[in-house]
PDB file of C-alpha atoms in Angstrom:
ATOM      1  CA  MET A   1     -40.521  42.553 -33.854  1.00  0.00           C
ATOM      2  CA  LEU A   2     -40.812  39.221 -35.671  1.00  0.00           C
ATOM      3  CA  ILE A   3     -43.355  40.704 -38.094  1.00  0.00           C
ATOM      4  CA  SER A   4     -41.046  43.654 -38.736  1.00  0.00           C
ATOM      5  CA  ALA A   5     -38.143  41.285 -39.460  1.00  0.00           C
ATOM      6  CA  MET A   6     -40.291  39.328 -41.924  1.00  0.00           C
ATOM      7  CA  LEU A   7     -41.483  42.512 -43.659  1.00  0.00           C
ATOM      8  CA  PHE A   8     -37.852  43.657 -43.858  1.00  0.00           C
ATOM      9  CA  ILE A   9     -36.880  40.425 -45.649  1.00  0.00           C
ATOM     10  CA  VAL A  10     -39.875  40.667 -48.002  1.00  0.00           C
ATOM     11  CA  GLY A  11     -38.918  44.264 -48.726  1.00  0.00           C
ATOM     12  CA  LEU A  12     -35.382  43.211 -49.662  1.00  0.00           C
ATOM     13  CA  PHE A  13     -36.769  40.596 -52.053  1.00  0.00           C
ATOM     14  CA  LEU A  14     -39.103  43.140 -53.675  1.00  0.00           C
ATOM     15  CA  LEU A  15     -36.259  45.657 -53.970  1.00  0.00           C
ATOM     16  CA  ALA A  16     -33.996  43.124 -55.669  1.00  0.00           C
ATOM     17  CA  TYR A  17     -36.757  41.964 -58.016  1.00  0.00           C
ATOM     18  CA  GLY A  18     -37.910  45.492 -58.831  1.00  0.00           C
ATOM     19  CA  SER A  19     -34.334  46.602 -59.548  1.00  0.00           C
ATOM     20  CA  ASP A  20     -33.795  43.608 -61.802  1.00  0.00           C
ATOM     21  CA  ARG A  21     -36.973  44.346 -63.757  1.00  0.00           C
ATOM     22  CA  LEU A  22     -36.036  48.025 -64.060  1.00  0.00           C
ATOM     23  CA  VAL A  23     -32.636  47.140 -65.540  1.00  0.00           C
ATOM     24  CA  PHE A  24     -34.268  44.526 -67.788  1.00  0.00           C
ATOM     25  CA  SER A  25     -36.809  46.981 -69.194  1.00  0.00           C
ATOM     26  CA  ALA A  26     -34.184  49.741 -69.546  1.00  0.00           C
ATOM     27  CA  ALA A  27     -31.931  47.378 -71.513  1.00  0.00           C
ATOM     28  CA  VAL A  28     -34.756  46.328 -73.854  1.00  0.00           C
ATOM     29  CA  LEU A  29     -35.974  49.889 -74.431  1.00  0.00           C
ATOM     30  CA  SER A  30     -32.405  51.145 -74.985  1.00  0.00           C
ATOM     31  CA  ARG A  31     -31.827  48.503 -77.620  1.00  0.00           C
ATOM     32  CA  MET A  32     -35.084  49.525 -79.361  1.00  0.00           C
ATOM     33  CA  LEU A  33     -33.842  53.129 -79.383  1.00  0.00           C
ATOM     34  CA  GLY A  34     -30.762  52.006 -81.271  1.00  0.00           C
ATOM     35  CA  ILE A  35     -28.263  52.232 -78.409  1.00  0.00           C
ATOM     36  CA  SER A  36     -25.275  49.948 -78.902  1.00  0.00           C
ATOM     37  CA  PRO A  37     -25.405  46.627 -77.020  1.00  0.00           C
ATOM     38  CA  LEU A  38     -21.828  47.367 -75.875  1.00  0.00           C
ATOM     39  CA  ILE A  39     -23.073  50.471 -74.073  1.00  0.00           C
ATOM     40  CA  ILE A  40     -26.129  48.689 -72.686  1.00  0.00           C
ATOM     41  CA  GLY A  41     -24.012  45.872 -71.294  1.00  0.00           C
ATOM     42  CA  GLY A  42     -21.238  48.060 -69.934  1.00  0.00           C
ATOM     43  CA  VAL A  43     -23.295  50.916 -68.482  1.00  0.00           C
ATOM     44  CA  ILE A  44     -26.944  50.005 -67.903  1.00  0.00           C
ATOM     45  CA  VAL A  45     -26.398  46.428 -66.743  1.00  0.00           C
ATOM     46  CA  GLY A  46     -23.290  47.476 -64.809  1.00  0.00           C
ATOM     47  CA  LEU A  47     -25.120  50.286 -63.017  1.00  0.00           C
ATOM     48  CA  GLY A  48     -27.955  47.891 -62.219  1.00  0.00           C
ATOM     49  CA  THR A  49     -25.644  45.989 -59.876  1.00  0.00           C
ATOM     50  CA  SER A  50     -25.692  48.937 -57.429  1.00  0.00           C
ATOM     51  CA  LEU A  51     -29.293  49.954 -58.044  1.00  0.00           C
ATOM     52  CA  PRO A  52     -30.668  48.576 -54.721  1.00  0.00           C
ATOM     53  CA  GLU A  53     -28.035  50.512 -52.748  1.00  0.00           C
ATOM     54  CA  ILE A  54     -28.647  53.691 -54.755  1.00  0.00           C
ATOM     55  CA  ILE A  55     -32.431  53.514 -54.333  1.00  0.00           C
ATOM     56  CA  LEU A  56     -32.195  52.832 -50.591  1.00  0.00           C
ATOM     57  CA  SER A  57     -29.604  55.565 -50.103  1.00  0.00           C
ATOM     58  CA  PHE A  58     -31.871  58.048 -51.872  1.00  0.00           C
ATOM     59  CA  SER A  59     -34.922  57.077 -49.802  1.00  0.00           C
ATOM     60  CA  ALA A  60     -32.997  57.039 -46.506  1.00  0.00           C
ATOM     61  CA  SER A  61     -31.536  60.470 -47.230  1.00  0.00           C
ATOM     62  CA  GLN A  62     -34.995  61.859 -47.941  1.00  0.00           C
ATOM     63  CA  GLN A  63     -36.116  60.615 -44.509  1.00  0.00           C
ATOM     64  CA  GLY A  64     -33.141  62.162 -42.720  1.00  0.00           C
ATOM     65  CA  LEU A  65     -31.396  58.812 -42.132  1.00  0.00           C
ATOM     66  CA  ARG A  66     -27.965  60.111 -43.131  1.00  0.00           C
ATOM     67  CA  GLU A  67     -25.900  57.699 -41.019  1.00  0.00           C
ATOM     68  CA  LEU A  68     -27.838  54.740 -42.356  1.00  0.00           C
ATOM     69  CA  ALA A  69     -27.288  55.824 -45.982  1.00  0.00           C
ATOM     70  CA  VAL A  70     -23.556  56.398 -45.437  1.00  0.00           C
ATOM     71  CA  GLY A  71     -23.221  53.086 -43.604  1.00  0.00           C
ATOM     72  CA  LEU A  72     -24.986  51.315 -46.476  1.00  0.00           C
ATOM     73  CA  ALA A  73     -22.648  52.809 -49.094  1.00  0.00           C
ATOM     74  CA  LEU A  74     -19.502  51.836 -47.187  1.00  0.00           C
ATOM     75  CA  GLY A  75     -20.789  48.536 -45.830  1.00  0.00           C
ATOM     76  CA  SER A  76     -21.816  47.301 -49.268  1.00  0.00           C
ATOM     77  CA  ASN A  77     -18.239  47.620 -50.491  1.00  0.00           C
ATOM     78  CA  ILE A  78     -16.878  45.805 -47.443  1.00  0.00           C
ATOM     79  CA  THR A  79     -19.460  43.045 -47.918  1.00  0.00           C
ATOM     80  CA  ASN A  80     -18.733  42.769 -51.652  1.00  0.00           C
ATOM     81  CA  VAL A  81     -15.040  42.060 -51.068  1.00  0.00           C
ATOM     82  CA  LEU A  82     -14.930  40.128 -47.802  1.00  0.00           C
ATOM     83  CA  PHE A  83     -18.150  38.131 -48.215  1.00  0.00           C
ATOM     84  CA  ILE A  84     -19.075  37.896 -51.911  1.00  0.00           C
ATOM     85  CA  LEU A  85     -15.554  37.769 -53.348  1.00  0.00           C
ATOM     86  CA  GLY A  86     -14.606  35.378 -50.543  1.00  0.00           C
ATOM     87  CA  ILE A  87     -17.347  32.947 -51.559  1.00  0.00           C
ATOM     88  CA  ALA A  88     -16.431  33.315 -55.249  1.00  0.00           C
ATOM     89  CA  LEU A  89     -12.789  32.449 -54.559  1.00  0.00           C
ATOM     90  CA  VAL A  90     -13.747  29.411 -52.500  1.00  0.00           C
ATOM     91  CA  LEU A  91     -15.835  28.144 -55.409  1.00  0.00           C
ATOM     92  CA  ARG A  92     -13.215  28.593 -58.148  1.00  0.00           C
ATOM     93  CA  PRO A  93      -9.787  30.218 -58.707  1.00  0.00           C
ATOM     94  CA  ILE A  94      -9.861  33.342 -60.830  1.00  0.00           C
ATOM     95  CA  SER A  95      -7.582  34.475 -63.628  1.00  0.00           C
ATOM     96  CA  LEU A  96      -8.453  37.775 -65.280  1.00  0.00           C
ATOM     97  CA  HIS A  97      -7.234  39.000 -68.667  1.00  0.00           C
ATOM     98  CA  SER A  98      -9.653  41.844 -69.403  1.00  0.00           C
ATOM     99  CA  ALA A  99      -7.958  45.094 -70.449  1.00  0.00           C
ATOM    100  CA  LEU A 100     -11.193  46.945 -69.680  1.00  0.00           C
ATOM    101  CA  LEU A 101     -11.288  45.585 -66.137  1.00  0.00           C
ATOM    102  CA  ARG A 102      -7.638  46.480 -65.551  1.00  0.00           C
ATOM    103  CA  HIS A 103      -8.355  50.060 -66.631  1.00  0.00           C
ATOM    104  CA  GLU A 104     -11.195  50.258 -64.105  1.00  0.00           C
ATOM    105  CA  LEU A 105      -9.002  49.369 -61.111  1.00  0.00           C
ATOM    106  CA  PRO A 106      -7.074  52.676 -60.892  1.00  0.00           C
ATOM    107  CA  LEU A 107     -10.403  54.517 -61.210  1.00  0.00           C
ATOM    108  CA  MET A 108     -11.767  52.477 -58.311  1.00  0.00           C
ATOM    109  CA  LEU A 109      -8.813  53.409 -56.097  1.00  0.00           C
ATOM    110  CA  LEU A 110      -9.092  57.090 -57.071  1.00  0.00           C
ATOM    111  CA  VAL A 111     -12.811  57.151 -56.211  1.00  0.00           C
ATOM    112  CA  THR A 112     -12.034  55.440 -52.898  1.00  0.00           C
ATOM    113  CA  LEU A 113      -9.451  58.098 -52.031  1.00  0.00           C
ATOM    114  CA  LEU A 114     -11.889  60.855 -53.024  1.00  0.00           C
ATOM    115  CA  ALA A 115     -14.499  59.331 -50.712  1.00  0.00           C
ATOM    116  CA  GLY A 116     -11.905  59.442 -47.927  1.00  0.00           C
ATOM    117  CA  LEU A 117     -11.304  63.147 -48.569  1.00  0.00           C
ATOM    118  CA  VAL A 118     -15.052  63.764 -48.434  1.00  0.00           C
ATOM    119  CA  LEU A 119     -15.414  61.939 -45.112  1.00  0.00           C
ATOM    120  CA  VAL A 120     -12.245  63.108 -43.371  1.00  0.00           C
ATOM    121  CA  ASN A 121     -13.790  66.200 -41.720  1.00  0.00           C
ATOM    122  CA  GLN A 122     -16.768  64.146 -40.433  1.00  0.00           C
ATOM    123  CA  GLN A 123     -19.118  66.430 -42.319  1.00  0.00           C
ATOM    124  CA  LEU A 124     -21.026  65.854 -45.555  1.00  0.00           C
ATOM    125  CA  THR A 125     -21.721  69.016 -47.521  1.00  0.00           C
ATOM    126  CA  LEU A 126     -23.724  69.846 -50.613  1.00  0.00           C
ATOM    127  CA  TRP A 127     -20.484  70.369 -52.540  1.00  0.00           C
ATOM    128  CA  ASP A 128     -19.272  66.926 -51.454  1.00  0.00           C
ATOM    129  CA  GLY A 129     -22.393  65.426 -52.991  1.00  0.00           C
ATOM    130  CA  ILE A 130     -21.982  67.402 -56.207  1.00  0.00           C
ATOM    131  CA  ALA A 131     -18.327  66.332 -56.449  1.00  0.00           C
ATOM    132  CA  LEU A 132     -19.103  62.643 -55.950  1.00  0.00           C
ATOM    133  CA  LEU A 133     -21.964  62.611 -58.444  1.00  0.00           C
ATOM    134  CA  PHE A 134     -19.772  64.467 -60.946  1.00  0.00           C
ATOM    135  CA  VAL A 135     -17.176  61.723 -60.489  1.00  0.00           C
ATOM    136  CA  ALA A 136     -19.899  59.166 -61.281  1.00  0.00           C
ATOM    137  CA  LEU A 137     -20.666  60.968 -64.545  1.00  0.00           C
ATOM    138  CA  VAL A 138     -16.953  61.153 -65.414  1.00  0.00           C
ATOM    139  CA  TYR A 139     -16.636  57.433 -64.702  1.00  0.00           C
ATOM    140  CA  LEU A 140     -19.596  56.618 -66.957  1.00  0.00           C
ATOM    141  CA  TYR A 141     -18.116  58.745 -69.746  1.00  0.00           C
ATOM    142  CA  GLY A 142     -14.725  57.121 -69.264  1.00  0.00           C
ATOM    143  CA  MET A 143     -16.288  53.669 -69.382  1.00  0.00           C
ATOM    144  CA  LEU A 144     -17.978  54.476 -72.683  1.00  0.00           C
ATOM    145  CA  ARG A 145     -14.639  55.570 -74.127  1.00  0.00           C
ATOM    146  CA  LEU A 146     -12.869  52.476 -72.786  1.00  0.00           C
ATOM    147  CA  ILE A 147     -15.543  50.121 -74.108  1.00  0.00           C
ATOM    148  CA  LYS A 148     -15.264  51.604 -77.605  1.00  0.00           C
ATOM    149  CA  ARG A 149     -11.462  51.622 -77.528  1.00  0.00           C
ATOM    150  CA  THR A 150     -10.923  48.100 -76.163  1.00  0.00           C
ATOM    151  CA  SER A 151     -13.625  46.695 -78.478  1.00  0.00           C
ATOM    152  CA  SER A 152     -12.473  48.370 -81.706  1.00  0.00           C
ATOM    153  CA  ASP A 153     -10.831  45.171 -82.995  1.00  0.00           C
ATOM    154  CA  ALA A 154     -12.508  42.429 -80.981  1.00  0.00           C
ATOM    155  CA  PRO A 155     -14.747  42.756 -77.918  1.00  0.00           C
ATOM    156  CA  ASP A 156     -12.940  42.637 -74.574  1.00  0.00           C
ATOM    157  CA  GLN A 157     -13.574  39.499 -72.487  1.00  0.00           C
ATOM    158  CA  LEU A 158     -15.557  41.487 -69.930  1.00  0.00           C
ATOM    159  CA  THR A 159     -17.623  43.075 -72.702  1.00  0.00           C
ATOM    160  CA  GLN A 160     -18.307  39.686 -74.310  1.00  0.00           C
ATOM    161  CA  GLU A 161     -19.624  38.305 -71.022  1.00  0.00           C
ATOM    162  CA  GLN A 162     -21.761  41.414 -70.451  1.00  0.00           C
ATOM    163  CA  LEU A 163     -23.299  41.010 -73.909  1.00  0.00           C
ATOM    164  CA  SER A 164     -24.161  37.381 -73.149  1.00  0.00           C
ATOM    165  CA  VAL A 165     -26.543  38.364 -70.329  1.00  0.00           C
ATOM    166  CA  LEU A 166     -28.509  41.006 -72.273  1.00  0.00           C
ATOM    167  CA  PRO A 167     -32.269  40.396 -72.717  1.00  0.00           C
ATOM    168  CA  ASP A 168     -33.515  38.512 -75.784  1.00  0.00           C
ATOM    169  CA  GLN A 169     -33.978  40.694 -78.853  1.00  0.00           C
ATOM    170  CA  GLN A 170     -37.415  39.166 -79.433  1.00  0.00           C
ATOM    171  CA  ILE A 171     -38.913  40.854 -76.349  1.00  0.00           C
ATOM    172  CA  SER A 172     -41.596  43.323 -77.404  1.00  0.00           C
ATOM    173  CA  PHE A 173     -42.013  46.979 -76.551  1.00  0.00           C
ATOM    174  CA  ALA A 174     -45.235  46.227 -74.644  1.00  0.00           C
ATOM    175  CA  VAL A 175     -43.524  43.626 -72.448  1.00  0.00           C
ATOM    176  CA  ALA A 176     -40.681  46.047 -71.679  1.00  0.00           C
ATOM    177  CA  LEU A 177     -43.177  48.763 -70.681  1.00  0.00           C
ATOM    178  CA  LEU A 178     -45.071  46.268 -68.528  1.00  0.00           C
ATOM    179  CA  TRP A 179     -41.944  45.333 -66.574  1.00  0.00           C
ATOM    180  CA  LEU A 180     -41.025  49.016 -66.281  1.00  0.00           C
ATOM    181  CA  GLY A 181     -44.421  49.697 -64.709  1.00  0.00           C
ATOM    182  CA  VAL A 182     -44.043  46.741 -62.338  1.00  0.00           C
ATOM    183  CA  ALA A 183     -40.623  48.004 -61.259  1.00  0.00           C
ATOM    184  CA  LEU A 184     -41.851  51.557 -60.673  1.00  0.00           C
ATOM    185  CA  ILE A 185     -44.666  50.224 -58.490  1.00  0.00           C
ATOM    186  CA  LEU A 186     -42.536  47.745 -56.518  1.00  0.00           C
ATOM    187  CA  LEU A 187     -39.533  49.933 -55.753  1.00  0.00           C
ATOM    188  CA  PRO A 188     -41.258  52.623 -53.609  1.00  0.00           C
ATOM    189  CA  ILE A 189     -43.170  49.915 -51.710  1.00  0.00           C
ATOM    190  CA  ALA A 190     -39.996  47.927 -51.121  1.00  0.00           C
ATOM    191  CA  THR A 191     -37.951  50.872 -49.866  1.00  0.00           C
ATOM    192  CA  ARG A 192     -40.721  51.918 -47.479  1.00  0.00           C
ATOM    193  CA  MET A 193     -40.993  48.370 -46.110  1.00  0.00           C
ATOM    194  CA  ILE A 194     -37.232  48.092 -45.655  1.00  0.00           C
ATOM    195  CA  LEU A 195     -36.609  51.448 -43.988  1.00  0.00           C
ATOM    196  CA  ASP A 196     -39.646  51.408 -41.685  1.00  0.00           C
ATOM    197  CA  ASN A 197     -39.005  47.893 -40.436  1.00  0.00           C
ATOM    198  CA  THR A 198     -35.231  48.341 -40.266  1.00  0.00           C
ATOM    199  CA  LEU A 199     -35.717  51.059 -37.672  1.00  0.00           C
ATOM    200  CA  VAL A 200     -38.031  48.839 -35.622  1.00  0.00           C
ATOM    201  CA  VAL A 201     -35.528  45.980 -35.602  1.00  0.00           C
ATOM    202  CA  ALA A 202     -32.638  48.357 -34.846  1.00  0.00           C
ATOM    203  CA  ASP A 203     -34.478  49.864 -31.869  1.00  0.00           C
ATOM    204  CA  PHE A 204     -35.303  46.391 -30.553  1.00  0.00           C
ATOM    205  CA  PHE A 205     -31.634  45.327 -30.543  1.00  0.00           C
ATOM    206  CA  GLY A 206     -30.274  48.753 -29.593  1.00  0.00           C
ATOM    207  CA  LEU A 207     -28.271  49.181 -32.790  1.00  0.00           C
ATOM    208  CA  SER A 208     -27.385  52.529 -34.338  1.00  0.00           C
ATOM    209  CA  GLN A 209     -28.262  53.626 -37.878  1.00  0.00           C
ATOM    210  CA  ARG A 210     -24.583  53.317 -38.755  1.00  0.00           C
ATOM    211  CA  VAL A 211     -24.360  49.641 -37.803  1.00  0.00           C
ATOM    212  CA  VAL A 212     -27.678  48.776 -39.436  1.00  0.00           C
ATOM    213  CA  GLY A 213     -26.530  50.337 -42.705  1.00  0.00           C
ATOM    214  CA  LEU A 214     -23.005  48.904 -42.497  1.00  0.00           C
ATOM    215  CA  LEU A 215     -24.019  45.319 -41.858  1.00  0.00           C
ATOM    216  CA  PHE A 216     -27.680  44.386 -42.171  1.00  0.00           C
ATOM    217  CA  LEU A 217     -28.735  46.565 -45.093  1.00  0.00           C
ATOM    218  CA  SER A 218     -25.443  46.074 -46.925  1.00  0.00           C
ATOM    219  CA  VAL A 219     -25.711  42.294 -46.682  1.00  0.00           C
ATOM    220  CA  GLY A 220     -29.371  42.372 -47.679  1.00  0.00           C
ATOM    221  CA  THR A 221     -28.844  44.547 -50.740  1.00  0.00           C
ATOM    222  CA  SER A 222     -25.745  42.555 -51.752  1.00  0.00           C
ATOM    223  CA  LEU A 223     -27.563  39.219 -51.952  1.00  0.00           C
ATOM    224  CA  PRO A 224     -28.544  39.753 -55.630  1.00  0.00           C
ATOM    225  CA  GLU A 225     -24.884  40.515 -56.364  1.00  0.00           C
ATOM    226  CA  LEU A 226     -23.939  37.312 -54.555  1.00  0.00           C
ATOM    227  CA  ALA A 227     -26.310  35.323 -56.773  1.00  0.00           C
ATOM    228  CA  THR A 228     -24.942  37.054 -59.891  1.00  0.00           C
ATOM    229  CA  VAL A 229     -21.323  36.418 -58.915  1.00  0.00           C
ATOM    230  CA  ILE A 230     -21.924  32.753 -58.041  1.00  0.00           C
ATOM    231  CA  ALA A 231     -23.785  32.220 -61.336  1.00  0.00           C
ATOM    232  CA  GLY A 232     -21.009  33.947 -63.261  1.00  0.00           C
ATOM    233  CA  ILE A 233     -18.231  31.974 -61.550  1.00  0.00           C
ATOM    234  CA  THR A 234     -19.953  28.612 -62.032  1.00  0.00           C
ATOM    235  CA  ARG A 235     -20.609  29.401 -65.739  1.00  0.00           C
ATOM    236  CA  GLY A 236     -16.998  30.443 -66.251  1.00  0.00           C
ATOM    237  CA  GLN A 237     -17.919  34.140 -66.639  1.00  0.00           C
ATOM    238  CA  GLN A 238     -15.432  35.286 -64.040  1.00  0.00           C
ATOM    239  CA  HIS A 239     -14.746  38.619 -65.762  1.00  0.00           C
ATOM    240  CA  LEU A 240     -18.439  39.506 -65.504  1.00  0.00           C
ATOM    241  CA  ALA A 241     -18.573  38.393 -61.867  1.00  0.00           C
ATOM    242  CA  ILE A 242     -15.528  40.399 -60.768  1.00  0.00           C
ATOM    243  CA  GLY A 243     -16.351  43.306 -63.102  1.00  0.00           C
ATOM    244  CA  ASN A 244     -19.718  43.665 -61.351  1.00  0.00           C
ATOM    245  CA  LEU A 245     -17.937  43.955 -57.988  1.00  0.00           C
ATOM    246  CA  VAL A 246     -15.515  46.594 -59.281  1.00  0.00           C
ATOM    247  CA  GLY A 247     -18.321  48.614 -60.876  1.00  0.00           C
ATOM    248  CA  ALA A 248     -20.481  48.330 -57.761  1.00  0.00           C
ATOM    249  CA  HIS A 249     -17.558  49.528 -55.649  1.00  0.00           C
ATOM    250  CA  ILE A 250     -17.322  52.723 -57.697  1.00  0.00           C
ATOM    251  CA  TYR A 251     -21.073  53.362 -57.938  1.00  0.00           C
ATOM    252  CA  ASN A 252     -21.571  52.825 -54.194  1.00  0.00           C
ATOM    253  CA  LEU A 253     -18.941  55.434 -53.312  1.00  0.00           C
ATOM    254  CA  ALA A 254     -19.780  57.926 -56.054  1.00  0.00           C
ATOM    255  CA  ILE A 255     -23.601  57.723 -56.062  1.00  0.00           C
ATOM    256  CA  ALA A 256     -24.846  55.933 -52.926  1.00  0.00           C
ATOM    257  CA  LEU A 257     -22.476  58.066 -50.810  1.00  0.00           C
ATOM    258  CA  GLY A 258     -23.025  61.194 -52.882  1.00  0.00           C
ATOM    259  CA  LEU A 259     -26.810  61.181 -52.440  1.00  0.00           C
ATOM    260  CA  PRO A 260     -26.900  61.699 -48.639  1.00  0.00           C
ATOM    261  CA  ALA A 261     -24.361  64.512 -49.037  1.00  0.00           C
ATOM    262  CA  LEU A 262     -26.561  66.127 -51.679  1.00  0.00           C
ATOM    263  CA  ILE A 263     -29.955  65.544 -50.037  1.00  0.00           C
ATOM    264  CA  ASP A 264     -29.228  65.496 -46.299  1.00  0.00           C
ATOM    265  CA  PRO A 265     -25.843  67.149 -45.643  1.00  0.00           C
ATOM    266  CA  GLY A 266     -24.585  67.217 -42.075  1.00  0.00           C
ATOM    267  CA  LYS A 267     -22.331  65.611 -39.476  1.00  0.00           C
ATOM    268  CA  ILE A 268     -21.382  61.936 -39.607  1.00  0.00           C
ATOM    269  CA  SER A 269     -20.001  59.588 -36.964  1.00  0.00           C
ATOM    270  CA  GLU A 270     -16.313  59.716 -36.074  1.00  0.00           C
ATOM    271  CA  LYS A 271     -16.224  55.927 -36.412  1.00  0.00           C
ATOM    272  CA  THR A 272     -17.241  56.266 -40.061  1.00  0.00           C
ATOM    273  CA  VAL A 273     -13.934  58.001 -40.728  1.00  0.00           C
ATOM    274  CA  ASN A 274     -11.645  56.221 -38.261  1.00  0.00           C
ATOM    275  CA  HIS A 275     -12.936  52.660 -38.766  1.00  0.00           C
ATOM    276  CA  ASP A 276     -15.350  52.161 -41.643  1.00  0.00           C
ATOM    277  CA  PHE A 277     -13.552  54.082 -44.384  1.00  0.00           C
ATOM    278  CA  TRP A 278     -10.210  52.436 -43.696  1.00  0.00           C
ATOM    279  CA  LEU A 279     -11.782  49.012 -43.991  1.00  0.00           C
ATOM    280  CA  VAL A 280     -13.257  50.110 -47.340  1.00  0.00           C
ATOM    281  CA  PHE A 281      -9.785  51.241 -48.414  1.00  0.00           C
ATOM    282  CA  VAL A 282      -8.283  47.882 -47.412  1.00  0.00           C
ATOM    283  CA  ALA A 283     -11.088  46.103 -49.305  1.00  0.00           C
ATOM    284  CA  SER A 284     -10.402  48.231 -52.411  1.00  0.00           C
ATOM    285  CA  SER A 285      -6.691  47.435 -52.227  1.00  0.00           C
ATOM    286  CA  LEU A 286      -7.344  43.703 -51.828  1.00  0.00           C
ATOM    287  CA  LEU A 287      -9.719  43.677 -54.779  1.00  0.00           C
ATOM    288  CA  THR A 288      -7.140  45.507 -56.913  1.00  0.00           C
ATOM    289  CA  LEU A 289      -4.304  43.142 -55.974  1.00  0.00           C
ATOM    290  CA  LEU A 290      -6.397  40.052 -56.682  1.00  0.00           C
ATOM    291  CA  CYS A 291      -7.518  41.392 -60.058  1.00  0.00           C
ATOM    292  CA  LEU A 292      -4.001  42.355 -61.136  1.00  0.00           C
ATOM    293  CA  LYS A 293      -2.445  38.953 -60.482  1.00  0.00           C
ATOM    294  CA  GLN A 294      -1.466  37.406 -63.811  1.00  0.00           C
ATOM    295  CA  ASN A 295      -1.657  33.807 -62.617  1.00  0.00           C
ATOM    296  CA  LYS A 296      -4.648  32.092 -61.085  1.00  0.00           C
ATOM    297  CA  VAL A 297      -5.382  33.142 -57.521  1.00  0.00           C
ATOM    298  CA  ASN A 298      -5.422  30.252 -55.034  1.00  0.00           C
ATOM    299  CA  GLY A 299      -9.112  30.643 -54.379  1.00  0.00           C
ATOM    300  CA  ARG A 300      -9.859  28.478 -51.409  1.00  0.00           C
ATOM    301  CA  SER A 301      -7.247  29.767 -48.963  1.00  0.00           C
ATOM    302  CA  ILE A 302      -7.721  33.458 -49.791  1.00  0.00           C
ATOM    303  CA  GLY A 303     -11.505  33.072 -49.970  1.00  0.00           C
ATOM    304  CA  LEU A 304     -11.640  31.454 -46.535  1.00  0.00           C
ATOM    305  CA  LEU A 305      -9.421  34.220 -45.182  1.00  0.00           C
ATOM    306  CA  LEU A 306     -11.774  36.881 -46.570  1.00  0.00           C
ATOM    307  CA  LEU A 307     -14.831  35.118 -45.148  1.00  0.00           C
ATOM    308  CA  THR A 308     -13.147  34.840 -41.755  1.00  0.00           C
ATOM    309  CA  GLY A 309     -12.409  38.556 -41.882  1.00  0.00           C
ATOM    310  CA  PHE A 310     -16.056  39.282 -42.688  1.00  0.00           C
ATOM    311  CA  LEU A 311     -17.257  37.155 -39.773  1.00  0.00           C
ATOM    312  CA  ILE A 312     -14.860  38.848 -37.342  1.00  0.00           C
ATOM    313  CA  TRP A 313     -15.962  42.280 -38.580  1.00  0.00           C
ATOM    314  CA  ALA A 314     -19.663  41.424 -38.208  1.00  0.00           C
ATOM    315  CA  ILE A 315     -19.176  40.122 -34.657  1.00  0.00           C
ATOM    316  CA  TRP A 316     -17.021  43.136 -33.804  1.00  0.00           C
ATOM    317  CA  LEU A 317     -19.785  45.489 -34.939  1.00  0.00           C
ATOM    318  CA  CYS A 318     -22.612  43.810 -33.061  1.00  0.00           C
ATOM    319  CA  CYS A 319     -20.929  42.345 -29.985  1.00  0.00           C
ATOM    320  CA  PRO A 320     -22.886  43.497 -26.905  1.00  0.00           C
ATOM    321  CA  PHE A 321     -19.676  43.567 -24.875  1.00  0.00           C
ATOM    322  CA  ARG A 322     -18.285  46.351 -27.096  1.00  0.00           C
ATOM    323  CA  PRO A 323     -20.858  49.141 -26.671  1.00  0.00           C
ATOM    324  CA  THR A 324     -18.504  51.704 -28.213  1.00  0.00           C
ATOM    325  CA  MET A 325     -18.867  49.923 -31.540  1.00  0.00           C
ATOM    326  CA  ILE A 326     -22.619  50.277 -31.714  1.00  0.00           C
ATOM    327  CA  SER A 327     -22.988  53.853 -30.623  1.00  0.00           C
TER     328      SER A 327
END
């Protein structure tokens, strides 16, 4: 079991690194093709935040691990708000003035409500998957329109911070192709290592696919986002840090949840609807309220409250004295 746990951790590292290199090479190649840096920063880099969850959800769905994929999609959003945003707020108060980010918030709530409608009958269907992935395409199109509109006079604050993290223009085509090849080799290896060893660890502790996806995989795949958010907050790029969380929230529900419906439709746990979704909805509402506040949010107190909530939720999921929660 110890070897499986170590391979699981190595797999998470390879997944994060491979995803980063894939986004890096895609950004460089897109710029060489003449695609606007505004689009690269707002779409490609933004989508890259949820790439580990999307890749794992796709692989898990192919292997018939529907509950694990659904748990990962929902758990990542819970982790992003309670854990990652909690740490960010403890580090520094936030004050957001991005018009682009404020336009994204209603879209995030709408996608959350749509996900609830998809889950309410405890059954994922092919049409549910098509609907969610269509929403992802609509969101991407809407983001392109918003980026152009809010940046017509001067780039939005979120857009400016996204542009600042784009790869150097001096990077050559050969280097970009090299990193693309590395990513395409690493990602299948990483997903196989993660999924195979996740099941071994889950069987050892008697945990269900749902709990493994909700907590362990969601935390593991969110660690790169944690590093990105902490780096953004400490550098004063708070719009980029929070914008990544909002974008990831939408992509996780539209794509990472849409893939198991499309690839492996079928019944899902009652607890997914009665417990997990409602916590996602609360997390979405909290994220919206914090982003809409005009004055600086008192980071430490709210951040500690969010972290306490995350700890209680994690214990509640895994506590051996509550077997109904791990079935």
